mmCIF file of C-alpha atoms in Angstrom:
data_model
loop_
_atom_site.group_PDB
_atom_site.id
_atom_site.type_symbol
_atom_site.label_atom_id
_atom_site.label_comp_id
_atom_site.label_asym_id
_atom_site.label_seq_id
_atom_site.Cartn_x
_atom_site.Cartn_y
_atom_site.Cartn_z
ATOM 1 C CA ASN P 1 18.916 3.368 -19.483
ATOM 2 C CA ALA P 2 16.086 6.260 -19.415
ATOM 3 C CA GLY P 3 14.489 3.336 -16.786
ATOM 4 C CA VAL P 4 11.488 2.664 -16.374
ATOM 5 C CA THR P 5 8.753 5.927 -17.622
ATOM 6 C CA GLN P 6 5.252 6.658 -17.650
ATOM 7 C CA THR P 7 3.334 8.922 -18.936
ATOM 8 C CA PRO P 8 1.046 11.423 -18.339
ATOM 9 C CA LYS P 9 3.009 12.931 -15.180
ATOM 10 C CA PHE P 10 -0.060 14.765 -14.442
ATOM 11 C CA ARG P 11 -4.169 14.575 -15.422
ATOM 12 C CA ILE P 12 -7.206 15.512 -14.241
ATOM 13 C CA LEU P 13 -10.259 13.934 -14.993
ATOM 14 C CA LYS P 14 -14.094 13.762 -14.691
ATOM 15 C CA ILE P 15 -16.083 11.634 -13.646
ATOM 16 C CA GLY P 16 -17.009 8.298 -16.187
ATOM 17 C CA GLN P 17 -13.614 9.542 -19.094
ATOM 18 C CA SER P 18 -11.557 6.733 -19.497
ATOM 19 C CA MET P 19 -8.010 7.065 -19.500
ATOM 20 C CA THR P 20 -5.058 5.201 -20.625
ATOM 21 C CA LEU P 21 -1.935 5.563 -18.225
ATOM 22 C CA GLN P 22 1.778 4.382 -19.760
ATOM 23 C CA CYS P 23 4.426 2.753 -18.740
ATOM 24 C CA THR P 24 7.986 1.922 -20.528
ATOM 25 C CA GLN P 25 10.475 -0.303 -19.663
ATOM 26 C CA ASP P 26 13.806 -0.264 -21.278
ATOM 27 C CA MET P 27 16.162 -2.546 -18.639
ATOM 28 C CA ASN P 28 14.081 -6.218 -19.896
ATOM 29 C CA HIS P 29 12.425 -6.965 -17.195
ATOM 30 C CA ASN P 30 9.911 -9.805 -17.065
ATOM 31 C CA TYR P 31 7.908 -8.320 -14.333
ATOM 32 C CA MET P 32 6.096 -4.768 -14.733
ATOM 33 C CA TYR P 33 3.693 -3.901 -11.394
ATOM 34 C CA TRP P 34 1.015 -1.035 -10.812
ATOM 35 C CA TYR P 35 0.615 0.521 -7.678
ATOM 36 C CA ARG P 36 -1.808 3.358 -6.143
ATOM 37 C CA GLN P 37 -0.380 5.327 -3.490
ATOM 38 C CA ASP P 38 -2.684 7.514 -1.966
ATOM 39 C CA PRO P 39 -2.008 10.150 1.113
ATOM 40 C CA GLY P 40 -0.561 9.387 3.998
ATOM 41 C CA MET P 41 -0.811 5.076 2.881
ATOM 42 C CA GLY P 42 1.554 2.231 1.197
ATOM 43 C CA LEU P 43 1.562 1.504 -1.846
ATOM 44 C CA LYS P 44 -1.767 -0.594 -3.278
ATOM 45 C CA LEU P 45 -0.732 -3.121 -6.232
ATOM 46 C CA ILE P 46 -2.956 -3.139 -8.843
ATOM 47 C CA TYR P 47 -2.167 -5.249 -10.943
ATOM 48 C CA TYR P 48 1.020 -7.341 -12.773
ATOM 49 C CA SER P 49 2.305 -9.047 -15.137
ATOM 50 C CA VAL P 50 5.220 -11.773 -15.022
ATOM 51 C CA GLY P 51 5.918 -11.181 -18.974
ATOM 52 C CA ALA P 52 4.266 -10.561 -22.451
ATOM 53 C CA GLY P 53 1.096 -12.227 -23.002
ATOM 54 C CA ILE P 54 0.382 -12.537 -18.617
ATOM 55 C CA THR P 55 -0.992 -10.451 -16.562
ATOM 56 C CA ASP P 56 -2.431 -11.256 -12.767
ATOM 57 C CA LYS P 57 -5.086 -9.155 -10.287
ATOM 58 C CA GLY P 58 -2.955 -7.522 -7.253
ATOM 59 C CA GLU P 59 -4.588 -6.092 -3.792
ATOM 60 C CA VAL P 60 -6.629 -3.405 -6.152
ATOM 61 C CA PRO P 61 -7.368 -4.268 -9.375
ATOM 62 C CA ASN P 62 -11.740 -3.392 -9.411
ATOM 63 C CA GLY P 63 -12.425 -0.497 -11.516
ATOM 64 C CA TYR P 64 -9.152 -1.031 -14.298
ATOM 65 C CA ASN P 65 -7.711 -3.373 -16.547
ATOM 66 C CA VAL P 66 -3.913 -3.800 -18.015
ATOM 67 C CA SER P 67 -2.422 -5.524 -20.892
ATOM 68 C CA ARG P 68 0.866 -6.261 -22.040
ATOM 69 C CA SER P 69 1.954 -6.999 -25.745
ATOM 70 C CA THR P 70 5.852 -6.951 -25.280
ATOM 71 C CA THR P 71 7.753 -6.926 -22.239
ATOM 72 C CA GLU P 72 8.629 -3.471 -22.911
ATOM 73 C CA ASP P 73 5.110 -1.755 -22.143
ATOM 74 C CA PHE P 74 2.718 -2.043 -19.395
ATOM 75 C CA PRO P 75 -0.214 -0.087 -19.689
ATOM 76 C CA LEU P 76 -3.016 0.797 -17.466
ATOM 77 C CA ARG P 77 -6.460 1.314 -18.517
ATOM 78 C CA LEU P 78 -9.359 3.070 -15.898
ATOM 79 C CA GLU P 79 -12.430 2.548 -17.240
ATOM 80 C CA LEU P 80 -15.517 5.113 -15.503
ATOM 81 C CA ALA P 81 -13.084 6.997 -13.650
ATOM 82 C CA ALA P 82 -14.588 7.516 -10.053
ATOM 83 C CA PRO P 83 -13.103 10.012 -7.172
ATOM 84 C CA SER P 84 -11.797 7.090 -5.791
ATOM 85 C CA GLN P 85 -9.348 6.634 -8.355
ATOM 86 C CA THR P 86 -7.817 9.393 -7.825
ATOM 87 C CA SER P 87 -4.049 8.501 -6.521
ATOM 88 C CA VAL P 88 -0.490 8.608 -7.874
ATOM 89 C CA TYR P 89 -0.163 5.584 -9.907
ATOM 90 C CA PHE P 90 3.786 4.304 -9.385
ATOM 91 C CA CYS P 91 4.858 1.739 -13.109
ATOM 92 C CA ALA P 92 7.640 -0.250 -10.848
ATOM 93 C CA SER P 93 9.333 -3.481 -13.381
ATOM 94 C CA SER P 94 11.951 -6.039 -12.144
ATOM 95 C CA ARG P 95 13.789 -8.265 -13.478
ATOM 96 C CA THR P 96 13.476 -10.974 -10.752
ATOM 97 C CA GLN P 97 10.863 -10.741 -7.840
ATOM 98 C CA GLU P 98 13.487 -9.386 -6.189
ATOM 99 C CA THR P 99 14.366 -5.280 -6.248
ATOM 100 C CA GLN P 100 12.063 -3.529 -8.515
ATOM 101 C CA TYR P 101 12.564 0.122 -9.916
ATOM 102 C CA PHE P 102 10.038 2.545 -10.261
ATOM 103 C CA GLY P 103 8.366 5.383 -11.858
ATOM 104 C CA PRO P 104 8.380 9.090 -11.653
ATOM 105 C CA GLY P 105 4.686 8.625 -10.726
ATOM 106 C CA THR P 106 1.007 9.651 -12.432
ATOM 107 C CA ARG P 107 -1.163 11.907 -10.727
ATOM 108 C CA LEU P 108 -4.800 11.589 -10.903
ATOM 109 C CA LEU P 109 -7.221 13.342 -10.593
ATOM 110 C CA VAL P 110 -10.796 12.710 -10.681
ATOM 111 C CA LEU P 111 -13.014 15.828 -10.250
ATOM 112 C CA GLN O 1 -5.235 -10.456 3.709
ATOM 113 C CA LYS O 2 -1.866 -10.057 3.988
ATOM 114 C CA GLU O 3 -0.662 -6.842 6.807
ATOM 115 C CA VAL O 4 2.695 -5.077 7.070
ATOM 116 C CA GLU O 5 2.142 -2.607 10.228
ATOM 117 C CA GLN O 6 4.124 0.561 10.184
ATOM 118 C CA ASN O 7 4.490 3.076 13.087
ATOM 119 C CA SER O 8 3.454 6.490 10.779
ATOM 120 C CA GLY O 9 5.806 8.624 13.432
ATOM 121 C CA PRO O 10 6.908 11.256 12.496
ATOM 122 C CA LEU O 11 10.291 10.149 13.721
ATOM 123 C CA SER O 12 12.435 13.536 14.462
ATOM 124 C CA VAL O 13 15.675 12.442 15.622
ATOM 125 C CA PRO O 14 19.387 14.849 15.755
ATOM 126 C CA GLU O 15 22.201 14.727 13.030
ATOM 127 C CA GLY O 16 24.795 12.142 14.347
ATOM 128 C CA ALA O 17 21.533 10.587 15.694
ATOM 129 C CA ILE O 18 20.826 6.288 15.437
ATOM 130 C CA ALA O 19 17.549 6.320 13.749
ATOM 131 C CA SER O 20 15.626 2.891 14.082
ATOM 132 C CA LEU O 21 11.999 1.910 11.681
ATOM 133 C CA ASN O 22 10.308 -1.214 12.830
ATOM 134 C CA CYS O 23 8.084 -2.827 10.915
ATOM 135 C CA THR O 24 5.873 -5.997 11.866
ATOM 136 C CA TYR O 25 4.061 -8.067 9.218
ATOM 137 C CA SER O 26 1.073 -10.936 9.442
ATOM 138 C CA ASP O 27 2.315 -13.466 6.873
ATOM 139 C CA ARG O 28 4.071 -16.326 8.498
ATOM 140 C CA VAL O 29 6.042 -17.444 5.991
ATOM 141 C CA SER O 30 6.914 -13.528 4.068
ATOM 142 C CA GLN O 31 10.585 -14.885 2.644
ATOM 143 C CA SER O 32 11.990 -11.290 1.317
ATOM 144 C CA PHE O 33 12.247 -8.166 3.065
ATOM 145 C CA PHE O 34 12.438 -4.878 1.916
ATOM 146 C CA TRP O 35 12.985 -1.113 2.651
ATOM 147 C CA TYR O 36 12.297 1.645 0.309
ATOM 148 C CA ARG O 37 12.859 5.674 0.730
ATOM 149 C CA GLN O 38 10.390 7.422 -0.364
ATOM 150 C CA TYR O 39 11.642 11.667 -0.458
ATOM 151 C CA SER O 40 7.738 13.557 -0.849
ATOM 152 C CA GLY O 41 6.684 13.725 -4.608
ATOM 153 C CA LYS O 42 9.183 11.247 -5.506
ATOM 154 C CA SER O 43 9.568 7.361 -6.230
ATOM 155 C CA PRO O 44 10.730 5.068 -3.810
ATOM 156 C CA GLU O 45 13.334 3.598 -4.248
ATOM 157 C CA LEU O 46 15.587 0.217 -2.629
ATOM 158 C CA ILE O 47 17.833 1.309 0.362
ATOM 159 C CA MET O 48 17.869 -2.759 1.396
ATOM 160 C CA SER O 49 16.316 -6.734 1.347
ATOM 161 C CA ILE O 50 16.709 -9.174 3.467
ATOM 162 C CA TYR O 51 16.504 -13.028 3.623
ATOM 163 C CA SER O 52 17.484 -14.132 6.047
ATOM 164 C CA ASN O 53 17.538 -14.020 10.222
ATOM 165 C CA GLY O 54 19.882 -11.783 12.034
ATOM 166 C CA ASP O 55 21.898 -8.095 10.590
ATOM 167 C CA LYS O 56 22.539 -7.002 6.989
ATOM 168 C CA GLU O 57 24.537 -3.714 7.279
ATOM 169 C CA ASP O 58 25.349 -1.246 3.546
ATOM 170 C CA GLY O 59 27.171 1.687 4.854
ATOM 171 C CA ARG O 60 25.169 3.636 7.681
ATOM 172 C CA PHE O 61 22.120 1.308 6.442
ATOM 173 C CA THR O 62 22.023 -2.017 8.802
ATOM 174 C CA ALA O 63 18.338 -3.606 7.648
ATOM 175 C CA GLN O 64 17.286 -6.779 10.810
ATOM 176 C CA LEU O 65 15.212 -9.144 10.702
ATOM 177 C CA ASN O 66 13.493 -12.036 13.533
ATOM 178 C CA LYS O 67 10.876 -14.043 12.159
ATOM 179 C CA ALA O 68 9.888 -15.843 14.997
ATOM 180 C CA SER O 69 8.650 -12.453 16.185
ATOM 181 C CA GLN O 70 8.073 -11.591 12.233
ATOM 182 C CA TYR O 71 10.121 -8.193 12.804
ATOM 183 C CA VAL O 72 12.100 -6.358 10.303
ATOM 184 C CA SER O 73 13.526 -3.292 11.659
ATOM 185 C CA LEU O 74 16.613 -0.685 9.711
ATOM 186 C CA LEU O 75 19.060 1.169 11.692
ATOM 187 C CA ILE O 76 20.436 4.857 10.243
ATOM 188 C CA ARG O 77 23.583 5.751 11.411
ATOM 189 C CA ASP O 78 25.426 8.734 11.892
ATOM 190 C CA SER O 79 21.214 10.472 10.461
ATOM 191 C CA GLN O 80 22.365 12.774 7.755
ATOM 192 C CA PRO O 81 19.305 16.027 6.656
ATOM 193 C CA SER O 82 19.867 14.477 3.881
ATOM 194 C CA ASP O 83 18.216 11.091 4.661
ATOM 195 C CA SER O 84 14.361 13.380 5.958
ATOM 196 C CA ALA O 85 11.877 10.551 3.506
ATOM 197 C CA THR O 86 9.293 7.931 4.357
ATOM 198 C CA TYR O 87 10.555 4.549 4.998
ATOM 199 C CA LEU O 88 8.358 2.056 3.691
ATOM 200 C CA CYS O 89 8.533 -1.254 4.626
ATOM 201 C CA ALA O 90 7.641 -4.550 2.231
ATOM 202 C CA VAL O 91 7.120 -8.307 2.060
ATOM 203 C CA ASN O 92 7.058 -11.014 0.288
ATOM 204 C CA SER O 93 6.737 -15.245 -0.119
ATOM 205 C CA VAL O 94 5.979 -18.016 -1.999
ATOM 206 C CA ASN O 95 3.067 -18.017 -1.095
ATOM 207 C CA THR O 96 1.546 -14.698 -2.368
ATOM 208 C CA GLY O 97 3.737 -14.873 -5.338
ATOM 209 C CA ASN O 98 4.888 -12.120 -7.157
ATOM 210 C CA GLN O 99 2.487 -9.926 -5.131
ATOM 211 C CA PHE O 100 5.036 -7.466 -2.907
ATOM 212 C CA TYR O 101 2.580 -6.261 0.283
ATOM 213 C CA PHE O 102 3.546 -2.649 1.587
ATOM 214 C CA GLY O 103 3.724 -0.756 4.438
ATOM 215 C CA THR O 104 2.712 2.923 5.139
ATOM 216 C CA GLY O 105 5.135 3.853 5.226
ATOM 217 C CA THR O 106 7.738 6.225 9.041
ATOM 218 C CA SER O 107 8.586 9.312 8.678
ATOM 219 C CA LEU O 108 12.318 10.824 8.788
ATOM 220 C CA THR O 109 13.385 14.237 9.887
ATOM 221 C CA VAL O 110 16.807 14.597 10.936
ATOM 222 C CA ILE O 111 17.411 17.262 12.337
ATOM 223 C CA PRO O 112 20.235 19.904 12.199
#
């Protein structure tokens, strides 16, 4: 099993551009999450999903959108990128509301 | 706003010593508590989970939970240089549904 995979690993965006961060898991987990981690800070939940077709906002959803059309994929969309969205983004999945398995992260720089 | 507080450190201990990491949380009905280890530039990985008051041991790691004091800790016995990392505390409760709240992490350095 590859676990949780994320692409790209690193991206530079200009202010106002948009992009999609990809996340795929092959563990047949129902729960999937998107977090952001700013330097020296903990993880902040952006959006989460409890199954295909179901998504909900986390602590910091503004400026982001998600969709969950399949169990495996949970892409995160950034519209109109802003410098405040410079961060490391982690996708995670879990079978239950317990052990979360994290992907390797996407480092995003908005200039 | 659910708050999870950790001492950011850095915490330095000599090799072989016990490292003690602490976490407090504000949501009194929190039910599930987790410790993650994060190496620099890497993603978090789960070390321990604890749900009931008391101690839970797994190898060199012991998690301690005191719900009355809203306090959870992680003890690392016989600390090794490979334990040098940032340790994140995370909390979940039925009130927050599927949301987990993370602390800012404590940086641990084990000195050989």
